[in-house]
Amino acid sequence: MRLSRRDALAALAALGGGARGAGALLEARTSAERERVATMTAVAEVVYPDAVDGVDEFVETYAVGRGRSSDHGEARRAALAALDDRAEREHARAFAALPPARRRVVLRSMGVDRAHPNPDGTLSERVRHYVVDDLLYALFTTPVGGRLVGIENPPGYPGGREAYQRGEPE
Amino acid sequence: VTPGADADPDADVCVVGSGPAGAILAASLATRGHDVVVLEAGPRFDFEDRPERMERALRPTSERADVWEMGGDRDAYSTSGAVDYRLNDARVKGVGGTSLHWGAMTPRFHPEDFEMQSRHGVAEDWPISYADLEPYYVRAEREMGVAGEASRFGGPRSAPYPLPAHPFSHADELFAEAFEAVGAELHHCPRAINSEPNDGRSQCVGFGTCTPVCPSGAKYTADVHVREAEAAGARVIAEAPVQRLEHDGAGDRVVAAVYAKGGTERRLRARTFVLAAGGVESPRLLLNSASDRYPDGLANSSGLVGRRFVDHPGITVAGRLDEPTRQHLIGFGTSITEQFYDHDSGPEGSVIIGPDNNAGQAPATTALSTRPVAGRLADGDLLAPFEGDRWGEAVLERVRAESTGQVRLSAWAEPLPDPDNRVALDRSTTDDHGNPVPDVSFAVGDHARGTLERVEPILHRILDALGADAVETVVGPDDPWFGHHHVGTTRMGTDPGSSVVRPDLRTHDLANLYVSSSGVFVTAGAANPTLTIAALTLRLADRLHDRLS
């Protein structure tokens, strides 16, 4: 299943605030923004199933749109910076520059895999909420994520009234 | 107590509450030229925020009550009965009221519901009949935009549904034969959800989160009628919780509603007052308005204010099919059967049965769920103590297991009123304004439990006929779920000794105080109450219009 900018725009539109960016090409414009997108994409490559292609395009559009429209942009930026800090400290490279296996190690060493997501919690809880869960939410509320399990109009996505009447995905 | 009657009032009608009962009443009266003020305890929510509320609903870290910001001192309550009742999951305070999170299911009551004593020797008859209410059912369906198709069950209809029924789901098609195997007939489920553009609102676009929030506005919520009322000149004051009602020196009439606003108490004087704050807050306000003249609370000479509380208990049986069951593609059930909505046929007691289109968890909710080590160990995951949550393929496996291949069937039954089931005041706990909080104390009676016990094997037989595996009762009669329908606490009747309001919904005790709520129902039926609330409200509006004119 291939994710696209269009899927990301659809996810943003469903989230309401991102609707302002829907239809526009949402690209990282500053180097700091590009770094954050790279970190977010690197996390997505760890937490998304292998069958998902086109992660970078999807994440760029989604992450940039979400960052610009959400009230929580600053908290998300801080969570991503913390991931990079930990990667630099433990592996002397930015998170996005690590191979996927090392990225998993960083996430585990921060306790993100055991953390209960909490926007106001500890660092690991905030990374879980603002980065890992945000990426999973975007994927599984859009048709590409839903189609992985045969649910082409998953809850959270306004895909109309036809899918529920069909015996199988189109 | 304030001496003097209603000279120079601030409004013709003061309505307390802006859910369907309050909003429809306000719109109906304001559009006919009456000066109406609505006092709403909760805030005015921005429509644009609904997608964020949807996200809250789908993320497992949020509780149901968080979606519409219920909780805290404002909404404090107690629950002291056999049922540990989660009241704040069952209601919303805000402009639009509990309809903001409702499922929009709108069956009519059946004719027998109004005559349970005469027909079956249980409970009591209503002082009005299905025939009395039928024209108002027609209007209520139009006001709310109900999509449906007449079935052969229930009472006669004088008009078709205003909108075509939502088509059956794939799961309904699978279930239809299984229902036939037990001699039952599935039919369309009426919903106040637009099946086509209606009333300036879109048709359903399939967000799939109707309960607890519809981001598109295709689901009817009472803010629709609030807007209509305001356009006609009604004033709606949000974040204005009414603290008490004050009556005149003789105790014949209410003269003012005292409400909190901006850190002070204000008084609104009106010719007529209508309580439309639901089956819990309406009796609570009457009890909190006790005076020397009425030490047990207003309109409570019968002692029945708050008593005979009822909520519909339900059970759920689930299983798995080795084929796509196509769940989580629409937010509401599209079929039910009212075949057993007949006290003396099928399982004794009235019941509605319906298949689900949302068995299991939504994919996003599953993907974001953290799994406690203990739970993973119980599932045989021996690596759980050494490894945190796994992502990638493991997420996909979890979503597939939790969100697909499931089937689920629920039934809910009529409970009979019992004076020991009640909303009372808990004087040991106060809300953010120092008022005693409601204590909801009730148990599921033998009648409803018996009905659910008799219907449970029918649900199993249907799932067996469907060919489902791993069929099990996931919520059973001993610990049922509840429909969040608050009925009976200000019941209607002709005898002032055994009822709180008259058949015209005026309180027996006070000449200008009315109640518009499921609290006035004499019995609960098995049907969801909101359409009947709306029908009774429209009937009340006509009577008030005549009286005020």
XYZ file of C-alpha atoms in Angstrom:
719
model
C 0.000 0.000 0.000
C 1.439 3.344 -1.023
C 0.895 6.481 1.026
C 0.869 9.789 -0.748
C 0.703 13.503 -0.096
C -2.976 13.239 -0.939
C -3.482 10.728 1.884
C -1.701 13.082 4.255
C -3.872 15.987 3.188
C -6.943 13.832 3.704
C -5.745 12.940 7.193
C -5.156 16.602 7.950
C -8.518 17.615 6.581
C -10.234 15.044 8.795
C -8.434 16.536 11.756
C -10.038 19.872 11.040
C -7.208 22.252 11.769
C -5.234 20.828 8.883
C -8.042 21.617 6.511
C -6.505 25.034 6.112
C -3.590 23.363 4.368
C -5.623 20.905 2.346
C -5.106 21.488 -1.337
C -1.807 23.249 -0.746
C 1.546 21.557 -1.144
C 2.810 21.290 2.385
C 6.593 21.119 2.301
C 9.177 21.729 4.943
C 10.397 25.237 4.273
C 13.055 25.784 6.906
C 16.024 23.603 7.727
C 14.667 23.068 11.232
C 11.368 21.962 9.744
C 13.191 19.624 7.366
C 15.097 18.083 10.279
C 11.910 17.492 12.219
C 10.265 15.879 9.199
C 13.298 13.630 8.789
C 13.091 12.555 12.440
C 9.361 11.960 12.194
C 9.828 9.935 9.006
C 12.559 7.884 10.686
C 10.145 7.049 13.511
C 7.415 6.202 11.027
C 9.724 3.732 9.300
C 10.004 1.930 12.640
C 6.376 1.984 13.741
C 4.590 1.551 10.396
C 4.060 -1.923 8.940
C 6.427 -2.933 6.145
C 3.618 -2.978 3.604
C 3.360 0.809 3.743
C 5.308 2.628 1.027
C 5.727 6.323 0.402
C 6.204 7.116 4.069
C 8.450 10.140 3.512
C 6.009 12.045 1.320
C 3.102 11.251 3.601
C 4.934 12.181 6.764
C 6.318 15.392 5.343
C 2.931 16.678 4.344
C 1.224 15.381 7.475
C 3.902 16.489 9.934
C 4.273 19.938 8.426
C 0.532 20.461 8.245
C -0.008 19.186 11.749
C 2.851 21.297 13.078
C 1.459 24.435 11.518
C -2.174 23.870 12.403
C -2.055 22.180 15.772
C -1.920 23.955 19.087
C 0.624 21.374 20.135
C 3.328 22.206 17.591
C 5.788 23.310 20.249
C 5.309 20.171 22.325
C 5.836 18.017 19.238
C 8.992 19.906 18.319
C 10.350 19.362 21.829
C 9.605 15.638 21.664
C 11.404 15.314 18.336
C 14.379 17.301 19.628
C 14.608 14.964 22.608
C 14.792 11.974 20.280
C 17.649 13.576 18.388
C 19.446 14.487 21.600
C 19.274 10.910 22.809
C 20.481 9.564 19.463
C 23.410 12.029 19.418
C 24.348 11.147 22.973
C 24.187 7.385 22.564
C 25.155 6.936 18.946
C 26.750 10.243 17.932
C 24.327 10.683 15.063
C 20.978 12.291 14.493
C 18.015 9.934 14.961
C 17.181 10.015 11.269
C 20.743 9.036 10.357
C 20.574 5.807 12.347
C 19.657 2.485 10.773
C 16.173 1.293 11.802
C 17.469 -1.233 14.328
C 19.362 1.516 16.163
C 16.313 3.754 16.106
C 14.387 1.009 17.900
C 17.175 0.878 20.478
C 16.901 4.622 21.050
C 13.130 4.465 21.450
C 13.509 1.584 23.898
C 16.300 3.237 25.844
C 14.027 6.235 26.327
C 11.236 3.914 27.471
C 8.896 4.997 24.700
C 7.811 1.402 24.054
C 6.658 1.050 27.671
C 5.325 4.546 28.145
C 1.653 5.324 28.455
C 1.008 8.214 26.064
C 0.458 11.437 27.931
C 0.706 14.926 26.407
C 1.648 16.366 29.791
C 3.717 13.461 31.072
C 7.352 12.467 31.183
C 9.588 12.796 28.153
C 8.981 9.223 27.039
C 5.231 9.653 27.523
C 5.279 12.815 25.442
C 7.312 11.170 22.649
C 4.809 8.344 22.665
C 1.888 10.757 22.437
C 3.173 13.406 20.047
C 5.307 11.295 17.754
C 4.558 7.559 17.815
C 0.831 7.757 18.450
C 0.359 10.725 16.154
C 1.928 8.782 13.293
C -0.151 5.684 14.006
C -3.299 7.793 14.301
C -2.614 9.394 10.920
C -2.065 6.011 9.287
C -5.027 4.160 10.744
C -7.549 6.930 10.187
C -6.791 7.074 6.460
C -7.733 4.591 3.755
C -4.181 3.333 3.151
C -3.810 2.222 6.768
C -7.352 0.906 6.870
C -6.907 -1.075 3.654
C -4.076 -3.022 5.281
C -6.809 -4.742 7.293
C -9.644 -4.454 4.769
C -11.228 -1.331 6.266
C -11.010 1.229 3.500
C -13.052 3.863 5.332
C -11.769 3.640 8.901
C -13.316 5.648 11.744
C -11.900 9.163 11.631
C -12.061 9.360 7.835
C -15.056 10.766 5.938
C -15.121 8.161 3.185
C -18.852 8.183 2.496
C -21.616 5.620 2.889
C -20.731 3.115 0.181
C -17.972 1.050 1.799
C -20.110 -0.340 4.615
C -22.557 -1.808 2.147
C -19.915 -3.712 0.169
C -18.848 -7.262 0.955
C -15.210 -6.491 0.353
C -12.991 -3.472 -0.277
C -13.107 -2.017 -3.763
C -39.221 32.874 48.305
C -39.868 36.097 46.518
C -43.163 37.857 47.182
C -45.193 39.142 44.313
C -46.089 37.269 41.230
C -44.724 37.574 37.737
C -45.109 41.279 37.191
C -42.824 42.725 34.549
C -41.044 39.467 33.740
C -37.822 39.195 31.765
C -39.317 36.622 29.399
C -42.510 34.815 28.498
C -40.825 31.475 28.947
C -37.660 30.454 30.756
C -36.356 27.077 29.619
C -33.746 25.284 31.711
C -31.558 23.133 29.468
C -30.771 23.185 25.746
C -30.860 19.520 24.784
C -33.625 18.309 22.438
C -36.380 18.965 24.986
C -35.297 22.535 25.660
C -34.121 23.459 22.186
C -37.134 22.128 20.278
C -39.460 23.848 22.737
C -37.562 27.129 22.453
C -37.564 27.012 18.661
C -41.240 26.104 18.467
C -42.261 28.956 20.762
C -39.801 31.597 19.526
C -40.823 31.076 15.908
C -44.403 31.754 16.992
C -43.428 35.067 18.498
C -42.905 34.264 22.156
C -40.068 35.742 24.145
C -37.940 32.788 25.251
C -34.767 32.596 27.323
C -32.832 29.337 27.596
C -30.442 28.835 30.489
C -27.794 26.205 29.767
C -25.350 24.988 32.420
C -22.628 24.029 29.959
C -20.677 25.962 27.350
C -21.365 26.710 23.719
C -19.057 24.360 21.812
C -17.503 25.436 18.512
C -18.573 23.248 15.610
C -15.041 23.590 14.201
C -13.665 21.759 17.248
C -15.550 18.563 16.499
C -12.653 16.906 14.608
C -10.484 17.364 17.674
C -13.207 15.803 19.797
C -13.329 12.919 17.344
C -9.600 12.435 17.819
C -10.168 12.360 21.566
C -12.846 9.739 21.064
C -10.554 7.520 18.990
C -7.422 7.861 21.103
C -7.528 5.284 23.903
C -5.988 7.734 26.357
C -9.203 9.734 26.561
C -12.211 8.720 28.598
C -15.664 9.011 27.103
C -16.501 11.921 29.417
C -13.425 13.831 28.171
C -14.829 14.217 24.659
C -17.341 16.851 25.719
C -15.454 17.931 28.823
C -17.696 16.366 31.417
C -16.342 15.941 34.930
C -14.886 17.955 37.758
C -16.735 19.762 40.520
C -19.407 21.114 38.179
C -20.556 17.600 37.356
C -19.888 15.853 40.663
C -22.313 13.097 41.590
C -22.678 10.064 43.818
C -23.885 6.593 43.068
C -24.939 4.588 46.082
C -27.074 1.768 44.698
C -26.302 -1.698 43.411
C -25.259 -0.267 40.044
C -21.987 1.662 40.040
C -23.359 4.186 37.580
C -21.026 6.316 35.460
C -23.342 9.295 35.184
C -20.910 11.571 33.374
C -20.515 9.043 30.566
C -24.268 9.294 30.133
C -24.754 13.009 29.597
C -23.274 16.160 28.126
C -23.639 19.665 29.481
C -23.439 22.228 26.731
C -25.591 23.910 24.104
C -27.209 20.887 22.453
C -27.069 18.798 25.618
C -26.682 15.066 25.579
C -27.674 14.917 21.912
C -24.116 16.046 21.184
C -22.958 12.497 21.974
C -26.085 10.431 21.347
C -26.371 7.609 18.827
C -29.419 9.215 17.174
C -31.505 6.050 17.297
C -35.150 7.050 17.134
C -37.697 4.230 17.375
C -41.177 5.221 18.451
C -42.719 3.785 21.568
C -45.237 1.066 20.789
C -48.946 1.473 21.592
C -48.636 -1.120 24.358
C -46.029 1.000 26.136
C -48.771 3.418 27.095
C -51.027 0.658 28.411
C -48.797 -1.790 30.267
C -51.182 -2.153 33.213
C -54.313 -2.578 31.112
C -52.714 -4.986 28.688
C -50.240 -6.919 30.796
C -50.965 -6.117 34.432
C -47.555 -4.559 35.044
C -46.487 -1.005 35.950
C -49.080 1.666 35.146
C -50.759 3.143 32.115
C -49.797 6.533 30.786
C -52.548 9.172 30.924
C -52.099 9.633 27.173
C -52.099 7.094 24.379
C -50.011 6.314 21.330
C -52.809 7.812 19.238
C -52.559 11.072 21.185
C -48.850 11.262 20.485
C -48.771 9.936 16.915
C -49.180 13.319 15.151
C -46.349 14.653 17.280
C -44.159 11.660 16.412
C -44.603 12.644 12.774
C -43.555 16.214 13.526
C -40.666 15.104 15.718
C -39.323 12.879 12.950
C -39.446 15.836 10.598
C -37.844 18.228 13.057
C -34.961 15.868 13.712
C -34.617 14.525 10.181
C -35.164 10.839 10.851
C -34.084 8.380 8.149
C -36.088 5.179 8.243
C -38.521 2.816 6.604
C -41.731 1.585 8.157
C -41.607 -1.973 9.478
C -44.502 -4.240 10.341
C -43.788 -3.772 14.048
C -45.032 -1.029 16.321
C -47.963 1.304 16.024
C -49.635 2.743 12.952
C -47.944 5.645 11.188
C -49.844 8.494 9.581
C -46.854 9.621 7.502
C -43.698 8.070 6.098
C -40.272 8.855 7.497
C -39.004 12.177 6.172
C -35.735 10.705 4.877
C -35.030 7.350 3.208
C -33.529 4.691 5.447
C -29.793 4.172 5.489
C -29.161 1.044 3.407
C -28.424 -2.216 5.173
C -24.773 -2.965 5.876
C -22.936 -6.014 4.604
C -23.081 -7.358 8.156
C -26.879 -6.881 8.136
C -27.076 -9.001 4.992
C -25.096 -11.734 6.743
C -27.310 -11.489 9.805
C -30.646 -11.411 7.990
C -30.648 -15.157 7.270
C -29.509 -15.974 10.780
C -32.385 -13.945 12.192
C -34.750 -15.807 9.903
C -33.417 -19.077 11.282
C -34.830 -18.141 14.690
C -38.031 -16.796 13.146
C -37.092 -13.145 13.507
C -37.072 -10.357 10.969
C -34.442 -7.660 10.742
C -35.594 -4.249 9.571
C -34.133 -0.791 9.086
C -33.131 1.093 12.189
C -34.521 4.642 12.295
C -31.797 7.216 12.862
C -31.792 11.005 13.086
C -28.798 10.981 10.768
C -29.181 12.517 7.341
C -29.304 9.920 4.598
C -29.421 12.817 2.155
C -28.757 16.552 2.534
C -31.408 17.961 4.825
C -32.161 21.094 6.781
C -28.958 22.816 5.657
C -26.854 19.922 6.915
C -24.898 17.420 4.833
C -25.735 13.781 4.413
C -23.683 11.328 6.428
C -20.120 11.256 5.092
C -19.019 8.250 7.110
C -16.640 9.610 9.756
C -17.739 6.600 11.776
C -17.688 8.238 15.194
C -21.359 9.294 15.603
C -21.234 8.259 19.212
C -19.790 10.405 20.733
C -19.261 13.051 18.046
C -20.318 13.717 14.456
C -17.829 16.107 12.830
C -19.967 16.619 9.706
C -23.202 17.641 11.412
C -25.168 14.965 9.546
C -26.309 13.598 12.899
C -29.057 15.658 14.474
C -27.928 17.506 17.561
C -30.111 19.966 19.408
C -27.903 22.933 18.593
C -29.831 22.782 15.285
C -32.934 23.977 17.131
C -30.940 26.345 19.301
C -29.869 28.132 16.124
C -33.464 28.195 14.902
C -34.645 29.562 18.233
C -31.972 32.251 18.298
C -32.754 33.259 14.719
C -36.322 33.818 15.881
C -35.187 35.993 18.755
C -34.731 33.557 21.640
C -31.856 34.280 23.991
C -29.656 31.342 24.948
C -27.351 31.948 27.894
C -24.586 29.350 28.146
C -22.539 28.550 31.238
C -25.480 29.637 33.315
C -26.283 26.751 35.689
C -29.589 27.283 37.448
C -29.104 27.078 41.194
C -32.732 27.082 42.310
C -36.212 28.174 41.405
C -37.999 30.725 43.572
C -41.750 30.780 44.082
C -44.203 33.423 45.156
C -45.399 33.874 48.730
C -48.371 31.606 48.294
C -46.320 28.889 46.695
C -48.557 28.856 43.660
C -46.154 30.016 40.983
C -42.475 30.089 40.204
C -41.317 33.676 39.817
C -37.596 33.384 39.085
C -34.784 31.065 38.105
C -31.627 31.934 39.993
C -28.564 31.103 37.924
C -24.834 31.547 38.269
C -23.014 33.639 35.707
C -19.663 35.351 35.818
C -19.114 34.680 39.504
C -22.433 36.137 40.613
C -25.985 34.942 41.004
C -28.568 36.399 38.675
C -32.336 36.065 38.576
C -34.445 35.543 35.524
C -38.147 36.246 35.934
C -40.624 34.696 33.535
C -44.308 33.986 33.171
C -43.665 30.301 32.562
C -40.798 28.000 33.465
C -39.952 24.728 31.753
C -37.448 22.270 33.178
C -35.688 20.504 30.318
C -32.473 19.484 32.014
C -32.848 15.719 31.705
C -33.973 12.972 34.042
C -31.258 13.632 36.612
C -30.678 17.384 36.762
C -34.379 18.327 36.528
C -35.377 16.468 39.709
C -32.147 17.605 41.346
C -33.065 21.236 40.693
C -36.554 20.697 42.114
C -35.082 19.104 45.231
C -32.463 21.848 45.550
C -35.247 24.459 45.364
C -36.760 23.455 48.700
C -38.318 26.312 50.689
C -40.254 26.753 53.910
C -43.418 26.252 51.911
C -41.989 23.201 50.148
C -39.396 21.671 52.502
C -39.141 18.485 50.415
C -38.495 20.346 47.192
C -40.639 22.004 44.574
C -43.412 20.080 42.856
C -42.809 17.225 45.260
C -46.023 16.946 47.243
C -46.286 13.386 45.912
C -42.802 12.588 47.236
C -42.024 11.156 43.810
C -39.538 13.707 42.490
C -36.431 11.705 41.649
C -38.102 8.350 42.279
C -38.774 5.570 39.755
C -35.493 6.230 37.960
C -34.983 3.885 35.038
C -32.232 3.259 32.515
C -32.347 0.556 29.834
C -30.073 -2.395 30.627
C -28.570 -4.340 27.739
C -26.490 -7.397 26.943
C -24.049 -8.179 24.152
C -23.048 -11.492 22.594
C -20.060 -11.634 20.246
C -18.328 -14.106 17.969
C -15.999 -14.352 14.996
C -16.543 -15.263 11.377
C -13.955 -16.680 9.046
C -14.798 -14.084 6.415
C -14.845 -10.279 6.281
C -17.639 -8.948 8.448
C -16.930 -5.393 7.290
C -16.972 -3.648 10.651
C -15.909 -0.037 11.350
C -17.038 1.346 7.998
C -20.000 3.356 9.324
C -20.605 4.706 12.787
C -24.067 3.354 13.510
C -26.120 0.189 13.436
C -28.337 0.040 10.378
C -30.772 -2.670 11.431
C -32.741 -3.875 14.429
C -35.691 -6.057 15.119
C -38.654 -4.907 17.156
C -40.252 -8.318 16.723
C -39.761 -9.064 20.426
C -40.944 -5.612 21.456
C -44.074 -7.190 22.820
C -44.407 -8.089 26.459
C -46.149 -11.395 25.893
C -44.390 -12.663 22.786
C -40.940 -14.134 22.469
C -39.008 -13.489 25.658
C -41.420 -12.163 28.251
C -40.809 -8.437 28.449
C -40.184 -5.860 25.744
C -36.844 -5.965 24.012
C -35.028 -4.632 20.937
C -32.262 -6.637 19.282
C -29.709 -5.194 16.892
C -26.501 -6.279 15.155
C -23.482 -4.035 15.334
C -21.476 -2.464 12.530
C -18.640 -1.676 14.931
C -17.738 -4.934 16.649
C -14.287 -4.794 18.179
C -12.154 -1.684 18.383
C -11.624 0.981 15.759
C -8.267 0.487 13.990
C -6.742 3.720 15.303
C -7.821 2.908 18.847
C -6.222 -0.529 18.658
C -3.048 0.815 17.058
C -2.612 3.352 19.847
C -3.451 1.012 22.718
C -0.682 0.179 25.119
C -0.761 -3.304 26.497
C 0.010 -3.918 30.177
C 2.609 -6.609 30.799
C 0.123 -8.630 32.857
C -2.336 -8.735 29.987
C 0.310 -9.814 27.515
C 1.499 -12.544 29.836
C -2.067 -13.753 30.224
C -2.206 -14.032 26.435
C 0.878 -16.254 26.487
C 3.365 -13.558 25.466
C 6.334 -14.777 27.514
C 8.565 -11.961 26.291
C 6.277 -9.343 27.816
C 8.429 -8.629 30.912
C 11.482 -8.090 28.731
C 10.018 -6.157 25.838
C 7.748 -3.166 25.485
C 5.028 -2.631 22.916
C 6.013 -3.764 19.464
C 5.256 -1.780 16.352
C 5.479 -2.412 12.639
C 4.005 -5.790 11.749
C 2.943 -6.353 15.356
C 0.646 -3.313 15.189
C -0.928 -4.643 12.046
C -1.538 -8.040 13.635
C -3.178 -6.409 16.628
C -5.405 -4.200 14.485
C -6.394 -7.171 12.356
C -7.278 -9.243 15.420
C -9.189 -6.513 17.255
C -10.918 -4.769 14.394
C -11.865 -7.371 11.785
C -13.773 -10.623 11.525
C -15.949 -9.927 14.513
C -19.710 -9.965 14.856
C -21.696 -8.588 17.737
C -25.335 -8.602 18.687
C -26.967 -6.600 21.455
C -30.363 -6.573 23.122
C -31.852 -4.119 25.555
C -34.956 -4.483 27.628
C -37.679 -2.543 29.353
C -37.147 -2.196 33.103
C -40.213 -1.566 35.242
C -40.316 1.512 37.466
C -39.451 0.985 41.112
C -39.755 3.805 43.675
C -36.592 2.597 45.399
C -34.577 3.407 42.275
C -34.037 7.111 42.555
C -32.165 10.321 42.031
C -31.773 11.995 45.426
C -29.522 14.670 46.860
C -26.187 13.716 48.373
C -25.903 16.478 50.968
C -22.419 15.362 51.939
C -21.023 16.447 48.572
C -21.459 19.759 46.813
C -20.802 21.005 43.314
C -18.732 24.027 42.295
C -21.506 26.327 43.531
C -22.080 24.614 46.845
C -25.236 22.738 45.850
C -25.765 19.119 46.915
C -24.918 16.761 44.057
C -27.250 14.117 42.632
C -27.027 10.616 43.998
C -28.115 8.046 41.433
C -29.128 4.901 43.264
C -30.674 1.981 41.468
C -30.605 -1.729 40.765
C -31.725 -3.740 37.758
C -35.001 -5.321 38.765
C -36.105 -8.909 38.357
C -38.335 -8.066 35.409
C -35.593 -6.640 33.183
C -33.042 -9.189 34.331
C -35.497 -11.958 33.520
C -36.141 -10.499 30.067
C -32.417 -10.326 29.346
C -31.884 -13.870 30.624
C -34.599 -15.091 28.284
C -33.271 -13.216 25.279
C -29.615 -14.233 25.783
C -30.093 -17.750 24.325
C -31.847 -16.217 21.320
C -28.771 -14.082 20.610
C -26.589 -17.196 20.868
C -28.865 -19.081 18.495
C -28.660 -16.261 15.962
C -24.873 -16.234 16.085
C -24.787 -20.029 15.856
C -27.042 -19.852 12.807
C -24.645 -17.305 11.353
C -21.855 -19.872 11.681
C -19.859 -17.750 14.120
C -17.053 -19.229 16.190
C -15.989 -18.352 19.704
C -19.484 -17.153 20.526
C -19.648 -15.727 24.018
C -21.708 -13.363 26.112
C -19.396 -10.419 26.595
C -21.861 -8.378 28.662
C -24.495 -10.434 30.438
C -27.684 -9.916 32.480
C -25.855 -9.892 35.811
C -23.746 -6.881 34.899
C -25.437 -5.221 31.912
C -24.504 -2.103 30.037
C -26.910 0.839 30.145
C -28.471 2.887 27.376
C -27.930 6.162 29.257
C -31.627 6.929 29.117
C -32.881 8.667 32.255
C -36.551 8.007 32.656
C -39.310 8.377 35.219
C -38.047 10.848 37.818
C -40.819 13.432 37.326
C -43.550 11.119 36.165
C -46.744 12.134 34.478
C -50.226 11.314 35.788
C -53.672 12.587 36.656
C -53.392 11.934 40.403
C -51.346 14.552 42.303
C -50.630 11.928 44.940
C -48.901 9.558 42.565
C -47.343 11.769 39.924
C -45.299 14.967 39.587
C -46.703 16.475 36.386
C -50.135 16.446 34.820
C -50.773 14.995 31.361
C -50.085 18.484 29.935
C -46.649 18.319 31.666
C -47.486 21.085 34.131
C -46.459 20.271 37.674
C -49.422 19.511 39.898
C -48.152 21.902 42.554
C -47.105 25.046 40.677
C -49.295 26.634 38.056
C -46.555 27.890 35.737
C -43.882 25.200 36.094
C -43.591 22.483 33.445
C -41.227 19.589 32.836
C -40.130 18.492 29.376
C -37.986 15.396 29.718
C -37.926 11.611 29.678
C -38.418 12.127 33.409
C -42.150 12.466 32.710
C -42.421 8.990 31.137
C -44.626 6.651 33.152
C -42.856 3.594 31.771
C -39.616 3.291 29.813
C -40.560 0.889 27.021
C -37.587 -0.668 25.291
C -37.270 2.141 22.755
C -34.649 4.856 22.994
C -36.449 7.839 24.520
C -35.365 10.895 22.527
C -37.974 10.784 19.769
C -40.689 10.463 22.409
C -39.107 13.359 24.323
C -39.268 15.430 21.138
C -42.883 14.433 20.463
C -43.959 15.324 24.008
C -42.041 18.598 23.705
C -43.839 19.593 20.514
C -47.148 18.758 22.176
C -46.176 20.911 25.151
C -45.123 23.734 22.843
C -48.572 23.763 21.229
C -50.269 23.923 24.607
C -47.990 26.668 25.884
C -48.504 28.630 22.691
C -52.266 28.471 23.192
C -51.934 29.421 26.815
C -49.498 32.273 26.243
C -51.521 33.589 23.339
